[in-house]
Coordinates of C-alpha atoms in Angstrom, one line a residue:
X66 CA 0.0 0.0 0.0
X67 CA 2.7 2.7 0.4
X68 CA 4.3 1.7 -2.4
X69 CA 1.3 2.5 -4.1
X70 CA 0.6 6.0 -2.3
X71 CA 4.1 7.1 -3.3
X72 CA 4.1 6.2 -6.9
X73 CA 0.4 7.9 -6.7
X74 CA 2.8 10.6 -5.4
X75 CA 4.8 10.6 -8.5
X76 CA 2.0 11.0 -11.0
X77 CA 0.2 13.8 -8.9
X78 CA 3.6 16.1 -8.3
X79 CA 4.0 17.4 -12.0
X80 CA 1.9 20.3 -13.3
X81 CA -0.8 19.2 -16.2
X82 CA 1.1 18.9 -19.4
X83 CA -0.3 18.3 -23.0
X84 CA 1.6 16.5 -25.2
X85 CA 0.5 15.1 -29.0
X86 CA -0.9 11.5 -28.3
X87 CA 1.2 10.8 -32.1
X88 CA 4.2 12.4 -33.4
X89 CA 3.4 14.6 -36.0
X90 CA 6.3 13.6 -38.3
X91 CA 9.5 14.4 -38.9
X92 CA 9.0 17.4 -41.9
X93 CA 6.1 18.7 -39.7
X94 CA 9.0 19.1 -36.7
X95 CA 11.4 20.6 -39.2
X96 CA 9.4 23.1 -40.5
X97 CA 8.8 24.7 -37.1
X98 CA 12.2 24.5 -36.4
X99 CA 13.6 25.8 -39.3
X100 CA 10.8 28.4 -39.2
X101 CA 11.8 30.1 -35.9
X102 CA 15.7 29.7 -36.8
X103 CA 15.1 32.0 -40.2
X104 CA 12.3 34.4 -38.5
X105 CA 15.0 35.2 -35.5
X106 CA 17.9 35.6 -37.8
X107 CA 15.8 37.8 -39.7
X108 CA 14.8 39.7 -36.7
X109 CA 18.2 39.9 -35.7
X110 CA 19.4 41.0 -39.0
X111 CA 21.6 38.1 -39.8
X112 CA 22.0 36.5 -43.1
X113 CA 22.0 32.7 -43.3
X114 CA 24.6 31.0 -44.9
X115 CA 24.5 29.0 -48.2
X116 CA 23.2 25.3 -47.8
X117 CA 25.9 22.5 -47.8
X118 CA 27.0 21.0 -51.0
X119 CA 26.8 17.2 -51.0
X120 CA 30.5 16.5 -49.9
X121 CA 30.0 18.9 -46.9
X122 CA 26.5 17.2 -45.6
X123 CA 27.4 13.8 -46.3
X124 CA 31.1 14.0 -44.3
X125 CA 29.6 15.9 -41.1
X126 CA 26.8 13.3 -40.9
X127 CA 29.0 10.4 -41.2
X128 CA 31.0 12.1 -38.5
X129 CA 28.3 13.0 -36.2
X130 CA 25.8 10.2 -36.5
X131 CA 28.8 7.1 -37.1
X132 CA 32.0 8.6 -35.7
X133 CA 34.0 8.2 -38.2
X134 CA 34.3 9.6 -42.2
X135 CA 32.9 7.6 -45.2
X136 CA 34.9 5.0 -46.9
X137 CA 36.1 6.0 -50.4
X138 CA 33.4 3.8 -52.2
X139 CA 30.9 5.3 -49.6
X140 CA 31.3 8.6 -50.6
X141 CA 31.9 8.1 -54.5
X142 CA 28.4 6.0 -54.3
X143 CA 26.7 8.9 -52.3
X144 CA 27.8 11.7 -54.5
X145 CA 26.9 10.3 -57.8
X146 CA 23.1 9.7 -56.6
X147 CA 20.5 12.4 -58.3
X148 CA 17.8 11.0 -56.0
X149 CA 16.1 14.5 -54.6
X150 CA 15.8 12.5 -51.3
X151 CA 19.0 11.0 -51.1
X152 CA 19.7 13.1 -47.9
X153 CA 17.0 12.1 -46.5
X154 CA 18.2 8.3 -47.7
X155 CA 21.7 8.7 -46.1
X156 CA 20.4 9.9 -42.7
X157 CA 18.3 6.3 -42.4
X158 CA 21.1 4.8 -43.8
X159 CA 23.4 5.8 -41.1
X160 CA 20.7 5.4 -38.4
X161 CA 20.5 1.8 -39.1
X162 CA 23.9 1.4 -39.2
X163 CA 25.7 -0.9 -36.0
X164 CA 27.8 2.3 -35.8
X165 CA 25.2 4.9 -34.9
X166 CA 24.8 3.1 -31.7
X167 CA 28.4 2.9 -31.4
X168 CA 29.3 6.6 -31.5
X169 CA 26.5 7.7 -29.2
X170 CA 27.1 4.7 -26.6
X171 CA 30.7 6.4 -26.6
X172 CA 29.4 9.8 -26.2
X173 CA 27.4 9.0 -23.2
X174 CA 30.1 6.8 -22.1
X175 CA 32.4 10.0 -21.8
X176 CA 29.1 12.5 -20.5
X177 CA 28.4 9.9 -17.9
X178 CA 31.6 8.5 -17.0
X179 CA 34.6 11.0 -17.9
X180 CA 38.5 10.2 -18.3
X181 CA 38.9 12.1 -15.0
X182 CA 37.1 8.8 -12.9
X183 CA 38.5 7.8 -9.7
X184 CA 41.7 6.3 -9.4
X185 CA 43.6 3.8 -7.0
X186 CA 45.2 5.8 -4.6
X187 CA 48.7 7.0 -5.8
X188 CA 48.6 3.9 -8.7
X189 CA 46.6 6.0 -11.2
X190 CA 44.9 3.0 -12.2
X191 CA 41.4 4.0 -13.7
X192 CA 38.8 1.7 -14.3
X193 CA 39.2 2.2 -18.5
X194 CA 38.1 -1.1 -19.6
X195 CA 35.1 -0.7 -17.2
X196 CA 34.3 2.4 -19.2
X197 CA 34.6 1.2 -22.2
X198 CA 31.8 -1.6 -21.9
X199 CA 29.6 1.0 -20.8
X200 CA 30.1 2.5 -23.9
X201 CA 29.7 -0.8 -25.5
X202 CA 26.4 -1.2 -22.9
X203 CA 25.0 2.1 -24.5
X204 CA 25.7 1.3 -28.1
X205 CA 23.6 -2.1 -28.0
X206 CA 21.0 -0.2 -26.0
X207 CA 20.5 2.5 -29.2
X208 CA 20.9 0.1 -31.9
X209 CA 18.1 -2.1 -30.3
X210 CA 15.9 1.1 -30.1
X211 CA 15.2 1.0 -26.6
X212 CA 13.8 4.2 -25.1
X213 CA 15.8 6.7 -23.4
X214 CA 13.8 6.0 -20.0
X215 CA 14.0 2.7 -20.4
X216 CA 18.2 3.2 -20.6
X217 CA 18.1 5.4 -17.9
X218 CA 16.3 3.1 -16.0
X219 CA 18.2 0.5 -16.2
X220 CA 20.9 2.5 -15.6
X221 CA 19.9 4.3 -12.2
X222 CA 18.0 0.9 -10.8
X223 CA 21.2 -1.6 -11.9
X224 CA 21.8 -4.1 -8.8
X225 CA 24.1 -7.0 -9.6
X226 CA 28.2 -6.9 -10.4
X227 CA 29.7 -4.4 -12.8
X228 CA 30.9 -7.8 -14.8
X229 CA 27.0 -8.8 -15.8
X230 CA 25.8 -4.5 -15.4
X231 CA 28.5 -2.5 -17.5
X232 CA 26.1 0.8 -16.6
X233 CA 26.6 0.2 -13.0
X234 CA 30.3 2.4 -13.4
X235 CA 28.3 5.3 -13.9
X236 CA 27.6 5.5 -10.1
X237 CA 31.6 6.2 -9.4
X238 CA 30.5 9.2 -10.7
X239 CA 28.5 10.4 -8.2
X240 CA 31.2 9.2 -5.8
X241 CA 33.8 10.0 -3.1
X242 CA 37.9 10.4 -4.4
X243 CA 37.2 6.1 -4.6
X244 CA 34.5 5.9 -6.5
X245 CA 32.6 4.6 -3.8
X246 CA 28.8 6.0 -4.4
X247 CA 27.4 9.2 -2.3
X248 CA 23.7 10.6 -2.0
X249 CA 25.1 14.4 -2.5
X250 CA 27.1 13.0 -5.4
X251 CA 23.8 11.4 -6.9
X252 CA 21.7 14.3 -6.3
X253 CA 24.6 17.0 -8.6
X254 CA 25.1 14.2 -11.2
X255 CA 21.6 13.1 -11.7
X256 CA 20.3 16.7 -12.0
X257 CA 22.7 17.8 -14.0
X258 CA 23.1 14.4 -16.7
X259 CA 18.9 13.8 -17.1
X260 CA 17.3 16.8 -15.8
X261 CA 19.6 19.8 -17.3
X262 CA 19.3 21.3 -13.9
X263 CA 22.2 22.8 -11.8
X264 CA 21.3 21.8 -8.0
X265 CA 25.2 22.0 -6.5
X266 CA 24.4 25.6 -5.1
X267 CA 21.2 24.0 -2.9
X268 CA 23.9 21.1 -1.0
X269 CA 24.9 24.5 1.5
X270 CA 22.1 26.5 1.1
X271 CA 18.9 27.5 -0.7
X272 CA 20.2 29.1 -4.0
X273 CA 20.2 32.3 -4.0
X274 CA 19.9 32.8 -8.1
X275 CA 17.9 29.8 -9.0
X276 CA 14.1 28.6 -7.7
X277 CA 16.1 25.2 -5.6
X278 CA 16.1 24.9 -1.8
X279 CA 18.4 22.5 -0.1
X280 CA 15.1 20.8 0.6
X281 CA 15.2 20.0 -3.1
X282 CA 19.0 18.9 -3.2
X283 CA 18.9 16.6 -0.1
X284 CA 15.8 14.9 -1.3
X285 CA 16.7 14.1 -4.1
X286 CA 19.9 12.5 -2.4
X287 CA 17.9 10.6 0.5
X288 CA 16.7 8.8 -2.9
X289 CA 20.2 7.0 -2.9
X290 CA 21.3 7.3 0.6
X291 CA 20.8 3.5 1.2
X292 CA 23.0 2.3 -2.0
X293 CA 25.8 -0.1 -0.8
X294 CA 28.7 -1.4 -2.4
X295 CA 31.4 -4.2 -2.2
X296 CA 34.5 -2.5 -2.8
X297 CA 37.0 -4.8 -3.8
X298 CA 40.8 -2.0 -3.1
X299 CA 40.5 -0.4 -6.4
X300 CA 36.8 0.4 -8.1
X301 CA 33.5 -0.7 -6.3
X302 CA 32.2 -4.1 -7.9
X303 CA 28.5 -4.6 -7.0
X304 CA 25.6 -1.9 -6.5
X305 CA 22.5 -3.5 -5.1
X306 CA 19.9 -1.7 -2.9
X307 CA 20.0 -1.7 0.8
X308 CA 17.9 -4.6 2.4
X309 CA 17.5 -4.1 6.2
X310 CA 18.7 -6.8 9.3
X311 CA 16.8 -10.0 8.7
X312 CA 16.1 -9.6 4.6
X313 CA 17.0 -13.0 2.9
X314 CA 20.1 -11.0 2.0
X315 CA 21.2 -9.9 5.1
X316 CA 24.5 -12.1 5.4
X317 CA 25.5 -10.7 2.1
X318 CA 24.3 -6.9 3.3
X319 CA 26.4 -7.3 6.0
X320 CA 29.8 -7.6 4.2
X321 CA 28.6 -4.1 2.3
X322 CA 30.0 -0.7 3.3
X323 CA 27.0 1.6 3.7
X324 CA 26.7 5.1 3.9
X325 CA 26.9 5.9 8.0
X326 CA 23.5 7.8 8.8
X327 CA 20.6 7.2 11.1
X328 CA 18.0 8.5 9.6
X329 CA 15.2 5.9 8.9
X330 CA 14.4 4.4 5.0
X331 CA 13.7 7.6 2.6
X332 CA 15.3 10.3 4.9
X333 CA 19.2 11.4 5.3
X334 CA 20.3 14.0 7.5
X335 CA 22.8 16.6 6.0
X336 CA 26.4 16.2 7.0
X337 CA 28.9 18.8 8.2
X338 CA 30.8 19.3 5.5
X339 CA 27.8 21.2 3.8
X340 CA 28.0 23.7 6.5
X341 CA 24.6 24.9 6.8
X342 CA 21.8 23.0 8.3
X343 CA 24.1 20.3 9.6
X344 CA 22.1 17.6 11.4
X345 CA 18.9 18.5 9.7
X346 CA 16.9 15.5 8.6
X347 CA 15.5 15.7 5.4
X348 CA 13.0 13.7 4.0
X349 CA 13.1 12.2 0.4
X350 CA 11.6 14.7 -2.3
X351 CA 11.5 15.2 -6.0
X352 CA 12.9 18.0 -7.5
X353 CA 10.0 21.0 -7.1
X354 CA 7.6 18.5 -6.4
X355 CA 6.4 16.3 -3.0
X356 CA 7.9 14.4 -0.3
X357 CA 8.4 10.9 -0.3
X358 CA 7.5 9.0 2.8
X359 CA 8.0 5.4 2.5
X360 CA 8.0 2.3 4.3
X361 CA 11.2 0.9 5.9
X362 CA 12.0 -1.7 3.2
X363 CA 11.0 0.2 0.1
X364 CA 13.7 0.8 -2.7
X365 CA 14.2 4.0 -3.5
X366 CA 15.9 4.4 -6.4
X367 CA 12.6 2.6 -8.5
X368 CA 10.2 5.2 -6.9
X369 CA 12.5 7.6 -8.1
X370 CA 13.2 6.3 -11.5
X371 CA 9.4 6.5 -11.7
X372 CA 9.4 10.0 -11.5
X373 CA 11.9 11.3 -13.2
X374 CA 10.9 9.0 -16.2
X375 CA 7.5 9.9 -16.6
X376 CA 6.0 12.0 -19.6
X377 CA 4.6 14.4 -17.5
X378 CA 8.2 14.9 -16.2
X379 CA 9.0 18.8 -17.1
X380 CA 12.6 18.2 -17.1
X381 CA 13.4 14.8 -18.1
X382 CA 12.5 14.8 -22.2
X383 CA 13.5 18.5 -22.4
X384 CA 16.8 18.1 -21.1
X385 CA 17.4 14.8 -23.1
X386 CA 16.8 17.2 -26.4
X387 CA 18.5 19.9 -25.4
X388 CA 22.1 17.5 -24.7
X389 CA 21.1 16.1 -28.0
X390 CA 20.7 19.1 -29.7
X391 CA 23.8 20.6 -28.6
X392 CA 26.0 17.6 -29.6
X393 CA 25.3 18.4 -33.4
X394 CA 25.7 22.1 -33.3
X395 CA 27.9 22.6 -30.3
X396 CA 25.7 24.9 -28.0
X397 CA 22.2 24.0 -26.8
X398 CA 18.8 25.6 -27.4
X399 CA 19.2 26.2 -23.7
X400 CA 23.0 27.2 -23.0
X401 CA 24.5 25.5 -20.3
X402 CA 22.9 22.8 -21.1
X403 CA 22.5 21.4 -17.0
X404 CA 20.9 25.1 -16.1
X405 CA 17.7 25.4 -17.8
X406 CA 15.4 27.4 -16.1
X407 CA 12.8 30.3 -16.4
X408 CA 15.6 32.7 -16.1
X409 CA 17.5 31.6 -18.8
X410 CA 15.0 30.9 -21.4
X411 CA 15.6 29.0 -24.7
X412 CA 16.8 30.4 -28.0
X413 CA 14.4 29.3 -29.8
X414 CA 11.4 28.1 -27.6
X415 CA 9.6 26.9 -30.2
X416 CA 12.4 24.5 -31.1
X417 CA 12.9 23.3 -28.1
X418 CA 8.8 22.9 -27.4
X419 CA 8.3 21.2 -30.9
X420 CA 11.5 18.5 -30.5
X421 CA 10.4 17.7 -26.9
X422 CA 6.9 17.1 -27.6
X423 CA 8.0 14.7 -30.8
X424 CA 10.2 12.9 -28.4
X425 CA 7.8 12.2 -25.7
X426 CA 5.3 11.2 -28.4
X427 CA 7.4 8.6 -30.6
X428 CA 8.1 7.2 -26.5
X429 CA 11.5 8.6 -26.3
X430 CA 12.5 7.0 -29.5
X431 CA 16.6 8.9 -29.5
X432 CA 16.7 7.3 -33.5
X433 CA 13.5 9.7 -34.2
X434 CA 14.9 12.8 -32.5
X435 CA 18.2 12.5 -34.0
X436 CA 16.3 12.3 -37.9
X437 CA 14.6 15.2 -36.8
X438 CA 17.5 17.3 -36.2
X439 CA 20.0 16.4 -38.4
X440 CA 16.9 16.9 -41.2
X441 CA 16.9 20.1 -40.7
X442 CA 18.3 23.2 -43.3
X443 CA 19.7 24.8 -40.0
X444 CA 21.5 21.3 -39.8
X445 CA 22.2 21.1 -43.6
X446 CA 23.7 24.3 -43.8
X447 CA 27.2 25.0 -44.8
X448 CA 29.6 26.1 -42.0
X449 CA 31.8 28.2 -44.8
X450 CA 32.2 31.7 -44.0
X451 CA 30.1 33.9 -46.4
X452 CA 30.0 37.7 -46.6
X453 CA 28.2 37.7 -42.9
X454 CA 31.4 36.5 -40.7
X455 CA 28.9 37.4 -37.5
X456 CA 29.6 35.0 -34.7
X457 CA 26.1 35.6 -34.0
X458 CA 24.8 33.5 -37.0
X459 CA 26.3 30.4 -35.8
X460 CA 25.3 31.3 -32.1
X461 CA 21.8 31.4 -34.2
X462 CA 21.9 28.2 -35.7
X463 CA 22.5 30.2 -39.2
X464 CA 25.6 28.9 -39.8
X465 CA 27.2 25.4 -38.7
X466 CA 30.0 25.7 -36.4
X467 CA 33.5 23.7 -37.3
X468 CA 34.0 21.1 -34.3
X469 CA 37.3 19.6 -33.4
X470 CA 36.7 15.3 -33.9
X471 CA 36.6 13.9 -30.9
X472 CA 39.8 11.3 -29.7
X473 CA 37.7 8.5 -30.5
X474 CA 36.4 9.8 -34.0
X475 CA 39.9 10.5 -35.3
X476 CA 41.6 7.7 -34.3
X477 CA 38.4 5.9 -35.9
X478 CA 38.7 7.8 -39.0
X479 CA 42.8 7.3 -39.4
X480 CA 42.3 3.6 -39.0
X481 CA 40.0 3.8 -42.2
X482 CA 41.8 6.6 -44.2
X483 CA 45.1 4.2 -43.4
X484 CA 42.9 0.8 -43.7
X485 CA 44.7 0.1 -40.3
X486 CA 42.5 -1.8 -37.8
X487 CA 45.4 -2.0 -35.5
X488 CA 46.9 1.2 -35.6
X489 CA 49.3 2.0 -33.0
X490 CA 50.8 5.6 -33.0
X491 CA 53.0 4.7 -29.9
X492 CA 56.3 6.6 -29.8
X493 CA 57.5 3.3 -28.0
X494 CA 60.4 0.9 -29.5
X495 CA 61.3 -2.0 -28.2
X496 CA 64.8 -1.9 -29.8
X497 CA 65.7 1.7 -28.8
X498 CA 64.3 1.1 -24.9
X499 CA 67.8 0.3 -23.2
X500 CA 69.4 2.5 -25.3
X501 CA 67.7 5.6 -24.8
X502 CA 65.8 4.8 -21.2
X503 CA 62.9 5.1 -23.1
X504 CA 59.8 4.1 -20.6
X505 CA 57.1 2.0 -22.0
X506 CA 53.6 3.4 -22.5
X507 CA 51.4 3.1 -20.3
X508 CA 47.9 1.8 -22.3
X509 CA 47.1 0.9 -25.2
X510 CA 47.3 1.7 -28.5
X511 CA 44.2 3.6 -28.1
X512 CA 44.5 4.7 -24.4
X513 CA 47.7 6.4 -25.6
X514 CA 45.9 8.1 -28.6
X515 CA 42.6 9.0 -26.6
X516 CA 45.1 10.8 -23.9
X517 CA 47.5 12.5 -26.4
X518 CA 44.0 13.7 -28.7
X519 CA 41.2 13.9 -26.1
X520 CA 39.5 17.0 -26.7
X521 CA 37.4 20.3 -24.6
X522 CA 34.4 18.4 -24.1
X523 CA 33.0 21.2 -22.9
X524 CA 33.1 23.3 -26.1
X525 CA 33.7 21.2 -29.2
X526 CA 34.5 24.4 -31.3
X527 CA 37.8 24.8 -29.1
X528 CA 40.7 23.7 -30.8
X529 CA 42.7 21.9 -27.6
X530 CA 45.4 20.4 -30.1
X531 CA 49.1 21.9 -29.9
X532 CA 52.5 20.6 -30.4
X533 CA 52.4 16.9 -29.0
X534 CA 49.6 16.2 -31.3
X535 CA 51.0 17.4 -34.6
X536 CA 54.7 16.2 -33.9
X537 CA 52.5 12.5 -33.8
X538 CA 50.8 13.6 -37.1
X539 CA 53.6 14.8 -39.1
X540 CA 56.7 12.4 -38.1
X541 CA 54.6 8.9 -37.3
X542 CA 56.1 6.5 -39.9
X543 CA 52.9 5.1 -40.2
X544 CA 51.0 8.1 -41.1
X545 CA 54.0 8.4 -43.7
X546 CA 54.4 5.2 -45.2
X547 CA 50.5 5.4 -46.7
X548 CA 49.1 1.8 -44.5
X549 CA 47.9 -0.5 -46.8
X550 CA 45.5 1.9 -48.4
X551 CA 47.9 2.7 -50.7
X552 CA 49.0 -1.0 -50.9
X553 CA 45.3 -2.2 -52.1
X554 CA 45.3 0.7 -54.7
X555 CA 48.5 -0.2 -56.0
X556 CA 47.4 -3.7 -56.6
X557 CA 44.1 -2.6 -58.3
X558 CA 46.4 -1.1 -61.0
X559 CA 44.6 2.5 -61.3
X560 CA 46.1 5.5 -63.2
X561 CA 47.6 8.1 -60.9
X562 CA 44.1 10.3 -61.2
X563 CA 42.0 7.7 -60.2
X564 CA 44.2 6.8 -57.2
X565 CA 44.4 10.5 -56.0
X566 CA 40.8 10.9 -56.3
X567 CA 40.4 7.6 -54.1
X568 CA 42.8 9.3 -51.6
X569 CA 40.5 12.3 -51.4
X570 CA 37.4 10.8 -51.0
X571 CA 39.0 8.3 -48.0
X572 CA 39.6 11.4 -46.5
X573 CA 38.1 14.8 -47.1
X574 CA 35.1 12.8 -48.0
X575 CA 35.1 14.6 -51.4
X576 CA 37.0 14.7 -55.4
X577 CA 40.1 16.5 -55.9
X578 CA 39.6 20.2 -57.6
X579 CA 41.1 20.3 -60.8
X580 CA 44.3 22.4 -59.6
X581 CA 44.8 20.2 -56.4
X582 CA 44.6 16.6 -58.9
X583 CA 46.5 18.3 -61.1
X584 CA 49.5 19.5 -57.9
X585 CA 49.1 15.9 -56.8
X586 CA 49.7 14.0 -60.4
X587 CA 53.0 16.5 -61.2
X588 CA 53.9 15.3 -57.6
X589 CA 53.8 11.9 -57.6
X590 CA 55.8 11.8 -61.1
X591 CA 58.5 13.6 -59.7
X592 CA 58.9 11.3 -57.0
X593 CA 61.8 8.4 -57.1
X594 CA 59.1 5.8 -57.2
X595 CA 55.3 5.7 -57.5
X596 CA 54.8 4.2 -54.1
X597 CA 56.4 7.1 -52.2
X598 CA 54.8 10.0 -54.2
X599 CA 51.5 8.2 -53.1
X600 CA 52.0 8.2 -49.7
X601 CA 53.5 11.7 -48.9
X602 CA 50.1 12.6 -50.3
X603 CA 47.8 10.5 -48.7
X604 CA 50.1 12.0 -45.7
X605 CA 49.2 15.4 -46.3
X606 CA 45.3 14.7 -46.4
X607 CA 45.6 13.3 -43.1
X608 CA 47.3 16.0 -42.0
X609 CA 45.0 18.9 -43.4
X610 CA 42.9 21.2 -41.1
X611 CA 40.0 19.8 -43.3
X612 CA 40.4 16.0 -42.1
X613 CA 40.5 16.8 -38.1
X614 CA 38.0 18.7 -38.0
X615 CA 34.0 18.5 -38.2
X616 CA 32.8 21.1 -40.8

């Protein structure tokens, strides 16, 4: 019965919200978008720049939706269709593609669980392999087309070992230097990950600038005071909810660490380190909505889970589109995207009201949203500078912003450009180690490239890359000796032009101007041999401004 009176709790707490019973479609949802983006830049007196050509729409989608640029017959195939939808064709294309799932699993993988985890002590160990099968977790969770609450269900409610739950690593985010999992950590990460809402401030005191109380902040941790963990000296290996003395369990409870505080089930008391209010007891709430009260051996983190799942949710959805939104264009409709509030209104309200309600009526179907954005002219548009260089018309959605690629992205799209599964841009030589006291590397091949090319995630416009990087670029032998790209094109016996224009497309995702196939050819018959010609250009594609970065 009180379970039942506190999920009852959970549907009454949320103002009445209408939302379409169907989605209305995907060019329905575009044309309101694109509507408000050209009525405020007109309004603003900003000129919108010139749609993409093919090259340009087709590379940035292949980038953003698969992590990784086109193959060379990819691209050929794509730009020699005259199909008026073949856009429209790609972006389906790419949806159903293994590697959709891929890319975003890895791009929650790195929202949720950052390269800056908790370590061992003084050994610097971090749990790496334990984040990447939550990126691996992720991926199979958007290819199957599961909803985003179911995900975040399963991700917030996981019980069991991190061996059979990848997901449950995400909870050494929200914990102490260890990893180990704490409420106050649960109630900033949560907030801030699936509602878009900053409630840090409220752990001291009520916020001063924003409508949260540290009523709302210590609620929302009393929901996870009662996690416990088996830690086993380096990362926590089981998350299961807290069963009282005398539960089936209990023999295993008792070898669990839990969180020291005597408040009953559903309540925690704040600690001293938050300064204020220390010792008050507060009892589980959701975010600007009702107390919680329990019964001793409910779970807490379902009830929970309820809530902030739920359509009628204000937050949930929203913030879910506005993360979404701000992946493919580098700024939210709401900017920062964990502080949406009345105060700091949307952009483009309209937007934002138009892709939510789509979302919440295809049932959180992440596929469905990510068609409707990426369909889009403000998506389609080129990111070339025309004769309106305002930084406001990209700010506007006018104009697409150029993005650094991610670590993972790159090394991705080296491996194809170089058709080198394996490849390993280690300084490290076995040979030369006693000689030179050269120390080993630490990880692997790509552990060492993800640390030596990890980018700003917090602006993907900022350009992070410096000396380190383009010493690998320039003087790697691999990148120099051309991989076995230039291998397979060698043994297909193609004319210089042909094998150029290959290069290109592997690379820049587009043909060779006339002067720049021309440059090459003159090149590569100046060279002592074929083979090298072809690789110092296939070396200088990779090298260009226009493969590492997202245009």
């Amino acid at each position: 019965m009180q379970l039942i009176r506190s999920l009852m709790a959970v549907a009454c707490c949320f103002p009445l919200a209408v939302h379409a019973a169907e989605p209305k479609g995907v060019p329905a949802v575009v044309r309101i978008i694109d509507g408000e983006v050209a009525e405020k830049l007109k309004a603003d007196g900003l000129k919108a720049a010139d749609p993409s050509d093919d090259a340009e729409f087709m590379r940035r989608a292949y980038l953003d939706i698969t992590g990784r640029v086109p193959t060379a017959k990819q691209a050929a195939v794509f730009l020699s269709s005259t199909e008026p939808d073949r856009r429209l064709k790609l972006i389906d294309e790419l949806l159903a593609s293994p590697n959709y799932g891929e890319q975003f699993g890895r791009v929650w993988r790195d929202w949720i669980a950052p390269p800056e985890l908790p370590s061992e002590g003084n050994g610097g160990n971090q749990p790496i392999k334990a984040t990447q099968e939550l990126g691996k977790w992720f991926a199979e969770r958007f290819n199957k087309g599961d909803g985003w609450d179911e995900i975040v269900r399963k991700v917030l409610t996981v019980e069991g070992t991190l061996k059979d739950n990848p997901q449950a690593i995400a909870y050494s985010l929200i914990g102490d230097d260890q990893g180990r999992p704490q409420p106050a950590g649960a109630a900033r990460a949560i907030s801030s990950l699936f509602l878009g809402q900053q409630l840090q401030c409220a752990e001291c005191h009520d916020d001063p600038f924003k409508e949260w109380k540290q009523a709302d902040f210590w609620g929302t941790a009393a929901f996870f005071k009662n996690i416990t963990w088996k830690f086993n000296g380096r990362y926590f290996d089981a998350i299961a909810e807290f069963e009282p003395a005398g539960s089936p369990n209990d023999k295993n409870t008792k070898k669990l660490t839990a969180i020291s505080d005597k408040a009953p089930n559903g309540r925690i008391t704040i600690p001293k380190e938050s300064f204020k209010n220390v010792g008050t007891v507060h009892q589980a709430k959701f975010v600007g909505g009702d107390p919680v009260t329990p019964s001793d051996k409910q779970p807490l983190r379902p009830v929970f889970t309820d809530w902030l799942t739920a359509k009628q949710n204000p937050y949930f959805a929203r913030a879910f589109v506005n993360r979404t939104w701000a992946y493919f264009f580098a700024r939210g409709l709401v900017t920062p995207i964990d502080d949406m509030r009345p105060d700091n209104p949307a952009s483009h309200p309209k937007a934002l009201d138009a892709l939510t309600d789509e979302f919440i009526a295809s049932n959180l179907d992440v596929r469905h949203l990510v068609k409707c954005i990426v369909s889009t002219q403000a998506y389609q548009r080129s990111s070339k500078l025309s004769k309106d260089k305002n930084k406001e018309t990209v700010a506007n959605f006018g104009r697409m912003p150029v993005k650094v690629m991610s670590a993972d992205v790159l090394y991705d799209s080296l491996r194809l450009a170089m058709t080198d599964p394996q490849l390993d841009l280690r300084g490290y030589d076995a040979k030369d180690a006693g000689r030179f006291g050269e120390s080993s590397p630490v990880g692997s091949a790509y552990e060492e490239f993800a640390k030596l090319f990890s980018t700003n995630e917090e602006d993907a416009t900022e350009f992070t890359h410096g000396i380190p990087q383009f010493l690998a670029l320039i003087n790697h032998p691999k990148l120099r000796s051309g991989g076995k790209t230039i291998d397979e094109l060698l043994k297909a016996k193609l004319e210089a032009p042909a094998i150029v224009e290959s290069l290109y497309l592997s690379t820049l995702s587009r043909k060779p101007t006339a002067d720049e196939l021309n440059d090459a050819t003159a090149f590569i018959s100046k060279a002592s041999e074929p083979r090298k010609g072809y690789n110092a250009v296939l070396w200088m594609l990779v090298n260009r401004s226009e493969f590492l970065l997202v245009r």
